Amino acid sequence: MRKANCAVILATQSLSDARNSGILDVLAESCPTKIFLPNSAAEDAGQKELYTGMGLNDKQLAILKSGIPKQDYYMVSPQGRRKVQLALKGKALAFVGASDKASIARIRELAAEHGPGNWQHIWLRERGVA
């Protein structure tokens, strides 16, 4: 797949779900880049075991515990580890955050009605960020 310049993304809502399904070891070993979401329970006994199994230490667990949901993310890759913030607002959020069925249907409707390059300003106006 590397030659085709593509990526495979595996996601789980909970490390315990991955453990219970038997794929936690595979994720830890086979996914060089991992993105962890904030978790106020990251240092609790059961959660801590899962995170340390993914290679995180106590300092990194404290970062997860203190993170702001939907803004802070902790990235781990062969190039390093870092907390990043994705605080999208305004126009960027109007596009990136449009993932519910109603929004997607409306975008498709606008694109069909106005053409692929002409619907964006209408969408932004409807979202109140034009």
Coordinates of N, CA and C in Angstrom, one line a residue:
M1 N 0.8 -1.2 0.0 CA 0.0 0.0 0.0 C 0.9 1.3 0.0
R2 N 2.1 1.2 0.5 CA 2.9 2.3 0.6 C 3.2 2.8 -0.8
K3 N 3.4 1.9 -1.8 CA 3.7 2.3 -3.1 C 2.5 3.0 -3.8
A4 N 1.3 2.7 -3.3 CA 0.1 3.4 -3.8 C -0.2 4.7 -3.1
N5 N 0.7 5.0 -2.1 CA 0.6 6.3 -1.4 C -0.8 6.4 -0.7
C6 N -1.1 5.3 0.0 CA -2.4 5.3 0.8 C -2.1 5.0 2.2
A7 N -3.1 5.2 3.0 CA -3.0 4.9 4.5 C -4.2 4.1 4.9
V8 N -4.0 3.3 6.0 CA -5.0 2.5 6.6 C -5.3 3.1 8.0
I9 N -6.5 3.4 8.3 CA -6.8 4.0 9.6 C -7.6 3.0 10.4
L10 N -7.2 2.6 11.6 CA -7.9 1.8 12.5 C -8.3 2.7 13.7
A11 N -9.6 2.6 14.0 CA -10.1 3.4 15.2 C -10.9 2.6 16.1
T12 N -10.8 2.9 17.4 CA -11.7 2.3 18.4 C -12.1 3.4 19.4
Q13 N -13.3 3.2 19.9 CA -13.8 4.2 20.9 C -13.2 3.9 22.2
S14 N -12.7 2.7 22.4 CA -12.2 2.3 23.8 C -11.1 1.3 23.7
L15 N -10.1 1.5 24.4 CA -9.0 0.5 24.4 C -9.5 -0.8 25.0
S16 N -10.5 -0.8 25.9 CA -11.0 -2.0 26.5 C -11.8 -2.8 25.4
D17 N -12.4 -2.1 24.5 CA -13.1 -2.8 23.4 C -12.1 -3.6 22.5
A18 N -10.9 -2.9 22.3 CA -9.9 -3.5 21.5 C -9.3 -4.7 22.3
R19 N -9.1 -4.6 23.6 CA -8.6 -5.7 24.4 C -9.6 -6.9 24.3
N20 N -10.9 -6.6 24.6 CA -11.9 -7.6 24.6 C -12.1 -8.3 23.3
S21 N -11.8 -7.6 22.2 CA -11.9 -8.3 20.9 C -10.6 -9.0 20.5
G22 N -9.6 -8.9 21.3 CA -8.3 -9.6 21.0 C -7.4 -8.9 20.1
I23 N -7.6 -7.6 19.7 CA -6.8 -7.0 18.7 C -5.9 -5.9 19.4
L24 N -5.9 -5.8 20.7 CA -5.1 -4.7 21.3 C -3.6 -4.9 21.0
D25 N -3.1 -6.1 21.1 CA -1.7 -6.4 20.8 C -1.3 -6.1 19.4
V26 N -2.2 -6.4 18.5 CA -2.0 -6.1 17.1 C -1.9 -4.6 16.9
L27 N -2.8 -3.8 17.5 CA -2.8 -2.4 17.4 C -1.5 -1.8 17.9
A28 N -1.1 -2.3 19.1 CA 0.1 -1.8 19.7 C 1.4 -2.0 18.8
E29 N 1.4 -3.2 18.2 CA 2.6 -3.6 17.5 C 2.6 -3.1 16.0
S30 N 1.4 -3.1 15.4 CA 1.3 -2.9 14.0 C 1.0 -1.4 13.5
C31 N 0.6 -0.6 14.5 CA 0.2 0.8 14.1 C 1.3 1.7 14.7
P32 N 2.2 2.2 13.8 CA 3.3 3.0 14.3 C 2.8 4.4 14.8
T33 N 1.8 4.9 14.2 CA 1.2 6.2 14.7 C -0.1 6.0 15.4
K34 N -0.2 6.5 16.6 CA -1.4 6.4 17.4 C -1.8 7.8 17.9
I35 N -3.1 8.0 17.9 CA -3.7 9.2 18.4 C -4.6 8.9 19.5
F36 N -4.3 9.5 20.7 CA -5.1 9.2 21.9 C -5.9 10.4 22.2
L37 N -7.2 10.2 22.6 CA -8.1 11.3 23.0 C -8.0 11.5 24.5
P38 N -8.4 12.7 25.0 CA -8.4 13.0 26.4 C -9.2 12.0 27.1
N39 N -8.8 11.6 28.4 CA -9.6 10.7 29.2 C -9.3 11.0 30.6
S40 N -10.3 11.5 31.3 CA -10.2 11.9 32.7 C -9.9 10.7 33.6
A41 N -10.2 9.5 33.1 CA -9.9 8.3 33.9 C -8.7 7.6 33.5
A42 N -7.8 8.2 32.7 CA -6.6 7.6 32.1 C -5.7 7.0 33.2
E43 N -5.7 7.6 34.4 CA -4.8 7.1 35.5 C -5.4 6.1 36.4
D44 N -6.7 5.8 36.2 CA -7.4 4.8 37.0 C -6.8 3.4 36.7
A45 N -6.9 2.5 37.7 CA -6.2 1.2 37.6 C -6.5 0.5 36.3
G46 N -7.7 0.2 35.9 CA -8.0 -0.5 34.7 C -7.6 0.2 33.4
Q47 N -7.8 1.5 33.4 CA -7.4 2.3 32.2 C -5.9 2.4 32.1
K48 N -5.2 2.6 33.2 CA -3.8 2.7 33.2 C -3.1 1.5 32.6
E49 N -3.6 0.3 32.9 CA -3.0 -0.9 32.4 C -3.1 -1.0 30.9
L50 N -4.3 -0.5 30.3 CA -4.5 -0.5 28.9 C -3.5 0.5 28.2
Y51 N -3.4 1.7 28.8 CA -2.5 2.7 28.2 C -1.0 2.3 28.3
T52 N -0.6 1.8 29.4 CA 0.8 1.3 29.5 C 1.0 0.2 28.5
G53 N 0.0 -0.6 28.3 CA 0.2 -1.7 27.2 C 0.3 -1.1 25.8
M54 N -0.1 0.1 25.6 CA 0.1 0.8 24.4 C 1.4 1.6 24.3
G55 N 2.2 1.5 25.4 CA 3.5 2.2 25.5 C 3.5 3.5 26.1
L56 N 2.4 4.0 26.8 CA 2.4 5.3 27.4 C 3.0 5.2 28.9
N57 N 3.6 6.2 29.3 CA 4.1 6.3 30.7 C 3.3 7.2 31.6
D58 N 3.6 7.3 32.8 CA 2.8 8.1 33.8 C 2.7 9.6 33.4
K59 N 3.7 10.2 32.8 CA 3.6 11.6 32.4 C 2.6 11.7 31.3
Q60 N 2.7 10.8 30.3 CA 1.8 10.8 29.2 C 0.3 10.6 29.6
L61 N 0.1 9.7 30.6 CA -1.2 9.5 31.2 C -1.8 10.8 31.8
A62 N -0.9 11.5 32.5 CA -1.3 12.8 33.1 C -1.7 13.8 32.0
I63 N -1.1 13.7 30.8 CA -1.4 14.6 29.7 C -2.8 14.2 29.2
L64 N -3.1 12.9 29.1 CA -4.4 12.5 28.6 C -5.5 12.9 29.6
K65 N -5.2 12.7 30.9 CA -6.1 13.0 31.9 C -6.5 14.5 31.9
S66 N -5.6 15.4 31.7 CA -5.8 16.8 31.7 C -6.3 17.4 30.4
G67 N -6.3 16.6 29.3 CA -6.7 17.1 28.0 C -8.1 17.6 27.9
I68 N -8.3 18.5 27.0 CA -9.7 19.1 26.8 C -10.3 18.3 25.6
P69 N -11.5 17.7 25.9 CA -12.2 16.9 24.9 C -12.5 17.7 23.6
K70 N -12.4 17.1 22.5 CA -12.7 17.7 21.2 C -11.7 18.8 20.8
Q71 N -10.6 18.9 21.6 CA -9.6 20.0 21.2 C -8.2 19.4 21.3
D72 N -7.9 18.7 22.4 CA -6.5 18.1 22.6 C -6.5 16.7 22.1
Y73 N -5.3 16.3 21.6 CA -5.0 15.0 21.1 C -3.6 14.7 21.4
Y74 N -3.3 13.4 21.8 CA -1.9 13.0 22.1 C -1.5 12.1 21.0
M75 N -0.5 12.5 20.2 CA 0.0 11.7 19.1 C 1.3 11.0 19.4
V76 N 1.4 9.8 19.0 CA 2.6 9.0 19.2 C 3.0 8.4 17.9
S77 N 4.2 8.7 17.5 CA 4.7 8.1 16.2 C 6.2 7.8 16.3
P78 N 6.8 7.2 15.3 CA 8.2 6.9 15.4 C 9.1 8.2 15.4
Q79 N 8.5 9.3 15.0 CA 9.2 10.6 15.0 C 9.1 11.3 16.3
G80 N 8.2 10.9 17.2 CA 8.1 11.6 18.5 C 6.7 11.5 19.0
R81 N 6.5 12.1 20.2 CA 5.3 12.2 20.9 C 5.0 13.6 21.2
R82 N 3.7 14.0 21.1 CA 3.3 15.4 21.3 C 1.8 15.5 21.5
K83 N 1.5 16.4 22.4 CA 0.1 16.9 22.5 C -0.2 17.9 21.4
V84 N -1.2 17.7 20.7 CA -1.6 18.7 19.7 C -3.0 19.2 19.9
Q85 N -3.3 20.4 19.5 CA -4.6 21.0 19.6 C -5.2 21.2 18.2
L86 N -6.4 20.8 18.1 CA -7.1 21.0 16.9 C -8.4 21.8 17.2
A87 N -8.2 23.1 17.3 CA -9.3 24.0 17.7 C -9.9 24.7 16.5
L88 N -10.6 23.9 15.7 CA -11.2 24.5 14.5 C -12.4 25.4 14.9
K89 N -12.5 26.5 14.1 CA -13.6 27.4 14.3 C -14.0 28.0 13.0
G90 N -15.2 28.6 13.0 CA -15.7 29.3 11.8 C -15.8 28.5 10.6
K91 N -15.2 29.0 9.5 CA -15.3 28.3 8.2 C -14.7 26.9 8.2
A92 N -13.6 26.7 8.8 CA -13.0 25.4 8.8 C -13.9 24.4 9.5
L93 N -14.4 24.8 10.6 CA -15.3 23.9 11.4 C -16.6 23.6 10.6
A94 N -17.1 24.6 9.9 CA -18.3 24.4 9.1 C -18.2 23.3 8.1
F95 N -17.0 23.1 7.5 CA -16.7 22.0 6.6 C -16.3 20.7 7.3
V96 N -15.3 20.8 8.1 CA -14.8 19.6 8.7 C -15.8 19.0 9.7
G97 N -16.5 19.8 10.4 CA -17.5 19.3 11.4 C -18.8 18.8 10.8
A98 N -19.0 18.9 9.5 CA -20.2 18.5 8.8 C -20.2 17.0 8.5
S99 N -20.5 16.2 9.5 CA -20.4 14.8 9.3 C -21.7 14.0 9.6
D100 N -22.7 14.7 10.1 CA -24.0 14.0 10.4 C -24.7 13.9 9.1
K101 N -25.7 13.0 9.1 CA -26.4 12.6 7.9 C -27.1 13.8 7.2
A102 N -27.7 14.6 8.1 CA -28.5 15.8 7.5 C -27.5 16.8 6.8
S103 N -26.3 17.0 7.4 CA -25.4 17.9 6.8 C -24.8 17.4 5.5
I104 N -24.5 16.1 5.5 CA -24.0 15.5 4.3 C -25.0 15.5 3.2
A105 N -26.3 15.3 3.5 CA -27.4 15.3 2.5 C -27.5 16.7 2.0
R106 N -27.4 17.7 2.9 CA -27.6 19.1 2.4 C -26.4 19.5 1.5
I107 N -25.2 19.1 1.8 CA -24.0 19.4 1.0 C -24.2 18.8 -0.4
R108 N -24.7 17.6 -0.4 CA -24.9 16.9 -1.7 C -26.0 17.6 -2.5
E109 N -27.0 18.0 -1.9 CA -28.1 18.8 -2.5 C -27.6 20.1 -3.1
L110 N -26.8 20.8 -2.3 CA -26.2 22.1 -2.8 C -25.3 21.9 -4.0
A111 N -24.4 20.8 -3.9 CA -23.5 20.6 -5.0 C -24.2 20.2 -6.2
A112 N -25.3 19.4 -6.1 CA -26.0 19.0 -7.3 C -26.7 20.2 -7.9
E113 N -27.2 21.1 -7.1 CA -28.0 22.2 -7.6 C -27.1 23.3 -8.1
H114 N -26.0 23.6 -7.5 CA -25.1 24.7 -7.9 C -23.8 24.3 -8.5
G115 N -23.5 23.1 -8.6 CA -22.2 22.6 -9.2 C -21.1 22.5 -8.1
P116 N -20.1 21.6 -8.5 CA -19.1 21.3 -7.5 C -18.3 22.5 -6.9
G117 N -18.1 23.5 -7.7 CA -17.3 24.6 -7.2 C -18.1 25.8 -6.7
N118 N -19.4 25.7 -6.7 CA -20.3 26.9 -6.4 C -21.2 26.8 -5.2
W119 N -21.1 25.7 -4.5 CA -22.1 25.5 -3.4 C -21.5 26.0 -2.0
Q120 N -20.2 26.2 -1.9 CA -19.5 26.4 -0.6 C -20.0 27.7 0.0
H121 N -20.1 28.8 -0.7 CA -20.5 30.0 -0.1 C -22.0 29.9 0.5
I122 N -22.8 29.2 -0.2 CA -24.2 29.0 0.3 C -24.2 28.2 1.6
W123 N -23.3 27.2 1.6 CA -23.2 26.3 2.8 C -22.7 27.2 4.0
L124 N -21.7 28.0 3.8 CA -21.2 28.9 4.9 C -22.2 29.9 5.3
R125 N -23.0 30.4 4.4 CA -24.1 31.4 4.8 C -25.1 30.6 5.6
E126 N -25.5 29.4 5.2 CA -26.5 28.7 6.0 C -26.0 28.3 7.4
R127 N -24.7 28.2 7.5 CA -24.1 27.8 8.8 C -23.8 29.1 9.7
G128 N -24.0 30.3 9.1 CA -23.8 31.5 9.8 C -22.4 32.0 9.9
V129 N -21.5 31.5 9.0 CA -20.1 31.9 9.1 C -19.6 32.5 7.7
A130 N -20.5 32.9 6.9 CA -20.1 33.5 5.6 C -19.3 34.7 5.7

